[in-house]
Short mmCIF file of C-alpha atoms in Angstrom, two decimals:
data_model
loop_
_atom_site.label_atom_id
_atom_site.label_comp_id
_atom_site.label_asym_id
_atom_site.label_seq_id
_atom_site.Cartn_x
_atom_site.Cartn_y
_atom_site.Cartn_z
CA PHE A 1 31.85 59.03 -28.80
CA MET A 2 32.04 62.06 -31.11
CA ILE A 3 28.27 62.02 -31.58
CA GLY A 4 27.79 62.14 -27.82
CA ARG A 5 30.20 65.06 -27.52
CA ALA A 6 28.41 66.91 -30.35
CA ARG A 7 25.06 66.51 -28.60
CA SER A 8 26.49 67.61 -25.26
CA TYR A 9 28.13 70.61 -26.93
CA ILE A 10 24.84 71.82 -28.43
CA ILE A 11 22.85 71.22 -25.23
CA TYR A 12 25.47 72.98 -23.11
CA ASN A 13 25.70 76.05 -25.35
CA TYR A 14 21.92 76.19 -25.95
CA PHE A 15 21.16 76.47 -22.24
CA LYS A 16 24.24 78.61 -21.60
CA TYR A 17 23.07 81.39 -23.89
CA ILE A 18 19.51 81.18 -22.59
CA LEU A 19 20.85 81.44 -19.03
CA ILE A 20 23.05 84.45 -19.88
CA ILE A 21 20.11 86.36 -21.38
CA LEU A 22 17.89 85.22 -18.50
CA LEU A 23 20.29 86.59 -15.90
CA ILE A 24 20.50 89.94 -17.72
CA PHE A 25 16.71 90.28 -17.90
CA ILE A 26 16.24 89.11 -14.31
CA GLY A 27 18.82 91.65 -13.13
CA LEU A 28 16.91 94.46 -14.83
CA ILE A 29 13.57 93.22 -13.50
CA TRP A 30 15.05 92.88 -10.01
CA LEU A 31 16.24 96.49 -10.01
CA SER A 32 12.89 97.72 -11.34
CA GLN A 33 11.03 95.87 -8.56
CA ILE A 34 13.29 97.38 -5.89
CA ILE A 35 12.60 100.85 -7.31
CA ARG A 36 8.86 100.12 -7.50
CA ILE A 37 8.70 99.27 -3.80
CA LEU A 38 10.77 102.27 -2.78
CA GLU A 39 8.88 104.63 -5.11
CA PHE A 40 11.73 107.15 -4.80
CA GLN A 41 10.27 108.62 -1.63
CA TYR A 42 11.59 106.60 1.23
CA SER A 43 14.91 106.35 3.03
CA ILE A 44 16.51 103.07 2.03
CA SER A 45 19.48 103.05 4.38
CA ASN A 46 18.01 100.60 6.89
CA GLN A 47 15.90 98.33 4.69
CA ILE A 48 17.66 98.09 1.32
CA ILE A 49 18.94 94.56 2.04
CA GLU A 50 15.49 93.41 3.14
CA ILE A 51 13.89 94.97 0.05
CA ALA A 52 16.47 93.41 -2.29
CA GLY A 53 15.93 90.00 -0.71
CA THR A 54 12.16 90.31 -0.91
CA THR A 55 12.12 91.21 -4.60
CA LEU A 56 14.06 88.01 -5.36
CA LEU A 57 10.88 86.11 -4.43
CA ALA A 58 9.01 87.79 -7.31
CA LEU A 59 11.48 86.83 -10.03
CA PRO A 60 10.09 83.33 -10.84
CA SER A 61 6.71 84.85 -11.78
CA PHE A 62 8.39 87.36 -14.11
CA ILE A 63 10.40 84.70 -15.93
CA ASN A 64 7.44 82.92 -17.58
CA PRO A 65 6.38 85.64 -20.07
CA ILE A 66 9.92 86.17 -21.34
CA VAL A 67 10.97 82.50 -21.68
CA PRO A 68 9.97 82.20 -25.38
CA PHE A 69 11.97 85.32 -26.23
CA LEU A 70 14.95 84.08 -24.23
CA ILE A 71 14.84 80.85 -26.23
CA LEU A 72 14.80 82.81 -29.48
CA ILE A 73 17.69 85.06 -28.51
CA GLY A 74 19.66 82.08 -27.18
CA SER A 75 19.11 80.29 -30.49
CA PHE A 76 20.27 83.34 -32.46
CA MET A 77 23.44 83.54 -30.36
CA LEU A 78 24.17 79.81 -30.65
CA ASN A 79 23.63 79.90 -34.43
CA SER A 80 26.01 82.84 -34.74
CA LYS A 81 28.67 81.06 -32.68
CA ILE A 82 28.68 77.71 -34.47
CA LYS A 83 28.35 79.29 -37.91
CA ASN A 84 31.09 81.89 -37.53
CA SER A 85 33.53 79.19 -36.38
CA ASN A 86 32.32 76.73 -39.05
CA GLU A 87 31.27 74.34 -36.27
CA ILE A 88 27.83 74.04 -37.85
CA ILE A 89 29.30 71.99 -40.72
CA ILE A 90 31.11 69.64 -38.34
CA LEU A 91 28.04 69.19 -36.12
CA LYS A 92 25.85 68.36 -39.09
CA GLN A 93 28.39 65.72 -40.16
CA TYR A 94 28.40 63.98 -36.78
CA LEU A 95 24.66 64.29 -36.17
CA SER A 96 22.35 62.51 -38.61
CA SER A 97 18.84 63.74 -39.32
CA LYS A 98 17.55 61.22 -36.77
CA GLY A 99 20.14 62.40 -34.26
CA LEU A 100 19.09 66.01 -34.72
CA LYS A 101 15.43 65.13 -34.12
CA THR A 102 16.34 63.21 -30.97
CA LEU A 103 18.41 66.14 -29.74
CA PHE A 104 15.60 68.54 -30.53
CA LYS A 105 13.05 66.46 -28.62
CA LEU A 106 15.40 66.36 -25.63
CA LEU A 107 15.90 70.14 -25.59
CA ILE A 108 12.20 70.89 -25.97
CA PHE A 109 11.24 68.33 -23.34
CA PHE A 110 13.55 69.71 -20.65
CA THR A 111 12.68 73.33 -21.47
CA PHE A 112 8.96 72.58 -21.37
CA ILE A 113 9.17 70.64 -18.08
CA ILE A 114 11.17 73.42 -16.40
CA PHE A 115 8.66 75.99 -17.70
CA ILE A 116 5.66 74.03 -16.36
CA ILE A 117 7.22 73.46 -12.93
CA ASN A 118 8.05 77.14 -12.61
CA ASN A 119 4.72 78.31 -14.02
CA GLU A 120 2.46 76.04 -11.96
CA ILE A 121 4.33 75.52 -8.69
CA ILE A 122 7.44 77.59 -7.99
CA SER A 123 6.27 81.01 -9.20
CA ASN A 124 2.92 80.75 -7.36
CA LYS A 125 4.48 79.82 -4.03
CA PHE A 126 7.21 82.44 -4.23
CA TYR A 127 4.82 85.13 -5.49
CA GLU A 128 2.55 84.67 -2.47
CA LYS A 129 5.50 85.02 -0.11
CA TYR A 130 6.69 88.05 -2.08
CA LYS A 131 3.34 89.88 -1.86
CA ILE A 132 3.08 89.29 1.90
CA LYS A 133 6.61 90.51 2.48
CA GLU A 134 6.19 93.43 0.07
CA LEU A 135 3.10 94.67 1.91
CA GLU A 136 4.94 94.38 5.21
CA ILE A 137 7.82 96.47 3.85
CA ARG A 138 5.50 99.03 2.23
CA ASN A 139 3.54 99.44 5.44
CA ASN A 140 6.71 99.78 7.48
CA LEU A 141 8.11 102.32 5.04
CA LYS A 142 4.97 104.41 5.39
CA LEU A 143 5.78 104.89 9.06
CA GLY A 144 9.50 105.33 8.55
CA SER A 145 12.47 103.69 10.25
CA PRO A 146 13.92 104.17 13.74
CA VAL A 147 17.32 105.84 13.83
CA GLN A 148 19.60 105.98 16.90
CA ASN A 149 16.84 105.10 19.37
CA GLU A 150 14.48 107.66 17.89
CA PHE A 151 11.38 106.98 15.81
CA HIS A 152 9.75 109.98 14.10
CA ILE A 153 6.47 109.42 12.22
CA ASP A 154 6.27 112.54 10.06
CA ASP A 155 5.14 115.48 12.24
CA ILE A 156 2.64 113.33 14.11
CA VAL A 157 4.54 111.41 16.77
CA SER A 158 8.11 111.13 18.03
CA ILE A 159 9.15 108.13 20.10
CA PHE A 160 12.39 107.91 22.08
CA PHE A 161 13.24 104.41 23.26
CA GLU A 162 15.95 102.31 24.91
CA LYS A 163 15.36 98.99 23.10
CA LYS A 164 13.40 97.65 20.12
CA GLU A 165 12.22 94.14 19.26
CA ASP A 166 10.23 93.73 16.03
CA ASN A 167 7.35 96.25 16.30
CA THR A 168 7.69 96.81 20.04
CA PHE A 169 9.69 99.64 21.68
CA TYR A 170 10.69 99.53 25.37
CA ASP A 171 11.33 102.23 28.00
CA ILE A 172 9.87 104.96 25.87
CA GLU A 173 9.08 108.65 25.97
CA ALA A 174 6.78 109.98 23.26
CA ILE A 175 5.43 113.29 21.99
CA ILE A 176 2.11 113.54 20.15
CA TYR A 177 2.39 116.93 18.49
CA ASP A 178 -1.15 117.84 17.41
CA GLN A 179 -2.55 117.46 20.95
CA ASN A 180 0.57 118.45 22.93
CA GLN A 181 0.64 115.07 24.65
CA PHE A 182 3.71 113.74 26.45
CA ILE A 183 3.86 110.03 27.27
CA ALA A 184 6.27 107.93 29.31
CA SER A 185 5.60 104.19 29.39
CA ASP A 186 7.19 100.78 29.68
CA SER A 187 6.51 99.92 26.03
CA VAL A 188 4.63 100.79 22.87
CA ILE A 189 3.70 98.38 20.11
CA ILE A 190 2.68 99.16 16.52
CA GLU A 191 -0.40 97.15 15.61
CA LEU A 192 -2.88 97.04 12.74
CA SER A 193 -6.56 97.69 13.27
CA LYS A 194 -9.07 97.83 10.42
CA SER A 195 -7.24 100.05 7.94
CA ASN A 196 -5.09 102.10 10.34
CA PHE A 197 -1.92 101.79 12.34
CA ASN A 198 -2.32 102.01 16.11
CA LEU A 199 0.27 102.88 18.73
CA VAL A 200 -0.57 100.90 21.89
CA PHE A 201 1.23 102.22 24.98
CA SER A 202 1.44 100.04 28.13
CA ASN A 203 1.98 100.98 31.81
CA GLY A 204 2.75 104.66 31.77
CA GLU A 205 1.80 108.28 32.36
CA ARG A 206 0.25 110.75 29.95
CA LEU A 207 0.57 114.54 30.24
CA ILE A 208 -1.75 116.76 28.15
CA LEU A 209 -1.00 120.48 27.79
CA ASN A 210 -3.21 122.26 25.27
CA GLU A 211 -5.88 124.97 25.21
CA ILE A 212 -8.69 122.51 25.79
CA GLU A 213 -7.19 120.26 28.43
CA LYS A 214 -4.40 120.24 30.97
CA SER A 215 -4.13 116.91 32.79
CA LYS A 216 -1.89 114.10 33.93
CA THR A 217 -3.13 110.51 33.98
CA VAL A 218 -1.71 107.09 34.75
CA PHE A 219 -2.75 104.26 32.44
CA ASP A 220 -2.33 100.53 32.00
CA LYS A 221 -3.07 100.78 28.28
CA PHE A 222 -3.49 103.75 25.96
CA THR A 223 -4.14 103.49 22.21
CA TYR A 224 -3.39 106.28 19.77
CA ILE A 225 -4.75 105.87 16.23
CA LEU A 226 -2.63 107.14 13.34
CA GLU A 227 -5.59 108.12 11.21
CA SER A 228 -3.52 109.65 8.42
CA LYS A 229 -1.54 106.42 7.93
CA LYS A 230 -3.52 103.77 6.04
CA TYR A 231 -1.98 100.35 5.56
CA GLU A 232 -2.30 98.23 2.45
CA LYS A 233 -4.04 94.85 2.53
CA LEU A 234 -3.14 91.70 0.64
CA SER A 235 -5.35 91.03 -2.36
CA MET A 236 -5.28 87.73 -4.22
CA ASP A 237 -4.42 88.48 -7.84
CA LYS A 238 -4.03 86.14 -10.82
CA ASP A 239 -0.41 85.20 -10.13
CA HIS A 240 -1.40 83.56 -6.83
CA TYR A 241 -3.11 80.68 -8.67
CA ASN A 242 -2.07 77.84 -10.96
CA THR A 243 -3.83 77.13 -14.26
CA LEU A 244 -6.42 74.68 -12.93
CA GLU A 245 -7.36 77.05 -10.10
CA LEU A 246 -7.66 79.94 -12.55
CA ILE A 247 -9.96 78.25 -15.10
CA SER A 248 -12.31 77.18 -12.26
CA HIS A 249 -12.28 80.61 -10.57
CA SER A 250 -15.54 82.49 -10.00
CA GLU A 251 -14.30 85.69 -11.67
CA LYS A 252 -14.30 85.92 -15.46
CA GLU A 253 -10.93 87.68 -15.77
CA PHE A 254 -9.23 84.98 -13.71
CA ARG A 255 -10.72 82.22 -15.89
CA ASN A 256 -9.61 84.04 -19.03
CA TYR A 257 -6.11 84.40 -17.62
CA GLY A 258 -6.05 80.65 -17.00
CA HIS A 259 -7.03 79.92 -20.60
CA ASN A 260 -4.33 82.27 -21.79
CA LYS A 261 -1.78 80.31 -19.76
CA ILE A 262 -2.90 77.18 -21.62
CA PHE A 263 -2.31 78.92 -24.95
CA GLN A 264 1.13 80.03 -23.75
CA TYR A 265 2.17 76.38 -23.45
CA PHE A 266 1.40 75.84 -27.13
CA PHE A 267 3.14 79.10 -27.94
CA LEU A 268 6.28 77.86 -26.16
CA ILE A 269 6.24 74.58 -28.12
CA VAL A 270 6.04 76.45 -31.43
CA VAL A 271 8.86 78.78 -30.40
CA GLY A 272 10.88 75.68 -29.50
CA LEU A 273 10.31 74.25 -32.99
CA ILE A 274 11.40 77.52 -34.54
CA SER A 275 14.47 77.82 -32.30
CA PHE A 276 15.76 74.42 -33.42
CA LYS A 277 15.55 75.48 -37.06
CA ILE A 278 17.37 78.70 -36.20
CA ILE A 279 20.27 76.87 -34.52
CA PHE A 280 21.17 74.91 -37.68
CA PHE A 281 20.22 77.63 -40.13
CA SER A 282 23.06 78.58 -42.51
CA VAL A 283 22.79 80.95 -45.45
CA ASN A 284 24.49 84.15 -46.56
CA LYS A 285 25.77 85.85 -43.42
CA MET A 286 24.62 89.32 -44.52
CA ASN A 287 20.96 88.24 -44.53
CA ASN A 288 20.93 86.73 -41.06
CA LEU A 289 20.33 89.89 -39.02
CA LEU A 290 17.35 90.86 -41.14
CA ARG A 291 15.92 87.33 -41.05
CA PHE A 292 16.31 86.98 -37.30
CA SER A 293 14.86 90.45 -36.71
CA MET A 294 11.81 89.51 -38.76
CA ILE A 295 11.37 86.28 -36.80
CA PHE A 296 11.65 88.09 -33.47
CA PHE A 297 9.14 90.72 -34.63
CA LEU A 298 6.65 88.05 -35.76
CA ILE A 299 6.87 86.22 -32.43
CA LEU A 300 6.44 89.51 -30.60
CA LEU A 301 3.46 90.35 -32.81
CA ILE A 302 1.74 87.12 -31.77
CA GLN A 303 1.98 88.17 -28.12
CA VAL A 304 0.69 91.65 -28.93
CA LEU A 305 -2.30 90.17 -30.76
CA ASN A 306 -2.80 87.73 -27.89
CA SER A 307 -2.95 90.64 -25.43
CA TYR A 308 -5.60 92.31 -27.58
CA LEU A 309 -7.62 89.08 -27.73
CA ILE A 310 -7.45 88.86 -23.92
CA TYR A 311 -8.75 92.42 -23.76
CA LEU A 312 -11.69 91.48 -26.03
CA LEU A 313 -12.38 88.36 -23.98
CA ASP A 314 -12.45 90.35 -20.73
CA ASN A 315 -14.58 93.23 -21.97
CA PHE A 316 -16.97 91.92 -24.64
CA SER A 317 -19.42 89.12 -23.95
CA SER A 318 -19.85 88.43 -27.67
CA PHE A 319 -16.17 87.48 -27.90
CA ASN A 320 -15.97 84.04 -26.26
CA LEU A 321 -13.31 81.38 -25.74
CA ILE A 322 -13.97 79.77 -29.12
CA TYR A 323 -12.98 83.01 -30.85
CA PHE A 324 -10.05 83.46 -28.48
CA TYR A 325 -8.52 80.06 -29.21
CA SER A 326 -9.41 80.14 -32.92
CA PHE A 327 -7.74 83.47 -33.61
CA ASN A 328 -4.74 82.69 -31.43
CA PHE A 329 -4.02 79.34 -33.07
CA PHE A 330 -4.61 80.79 -36.53
CA PHE A 331 -2.02 83.51 -35.89
CA LEU A 332 0.35 81.01 -34.27
CA ILE A 333 0.20 78.40 -37.03
CA SER A 334 0.34 81.01 -39.80
CA THR A 335 3.40 82.59 -38.20
CA TYR A 336 5.09 79.20 -37.86
CA PHE A 337 4.74 78.46 -41.57
CA LEU A 338 5.80 82.00 -42.48
CA ILE A 339 8.95 81.70 -40.38
CA ASN A 340 9.67 78.34 -42.02
CA LYS A 341 9.72 80.14 -45.36
CA ILE A 342 12.01 82.83 -43.97
CA LEU A 343 14.44 80.13 -42.82
CA LYS A 344 14.62 78.41 -46.23
#
């Protein structure tokens, strides 16, 4: 009974600290994504809730790169907790060496499975929805937002309307400033055409009063092109694909990104091995901060070197996948043994 409680205690606290750090990082990433969409130049009064909700869809794709570091930090925190309260001695008494290995395998297994599911399925699906919604918001923000039955698109067009549904305005009067045009129509809809926004007016009258032309016409349909307003199109980037789709992609950079995702799985396993040693590590308290800082720096260094190897793989034909995997695994294995010495 006590052994079962000891195992549950470690599992609970292990994931608790990882979750706490995860929520902190996700909160910061969430705010940064909201700011990135807004770009400090748009009014957020009408769309802040929509923007905040949309950026939530991007969070699963941002979790994957930071998972190994969350595991490390969670392990540091758990080690500090059970060591400062002398629980580490009690846990070691109740859990035999075989029990510790079983517990370790269980923690690594669940962490790895969750990571794979998020990396290969959840993050891809949510990222695609995020990019579509983000482009919709960005394009809408470029035009501005209607306020009190008025819609002003910079100094180009002003639309006064009675009712709005999605991108359609009803019972409208509009002013097109550069040509001194005045329009009254049943409706106007904002549509996309090629790379521009179009205003399509239906069933109305158009009055033109400028130096070139003075006329009044009745129309069934009149289209005004907002040439200065270009909309952004959706492009399929690397985060839209899972690993198998990436390594079979036609573009070299996508294939390289897929191979890097494969390496990241091995990297996570090694970090998991290290984290388990950290949890039950107990030496002079004064040395712990330095030791843990060194471990964190070494793990971070592997990712920095990995980024450089990806750069070489993308830009130099002489640097192929054999070199990429060889150097990465050499650094990873060497770091693992070095950290083992640090933890002795």
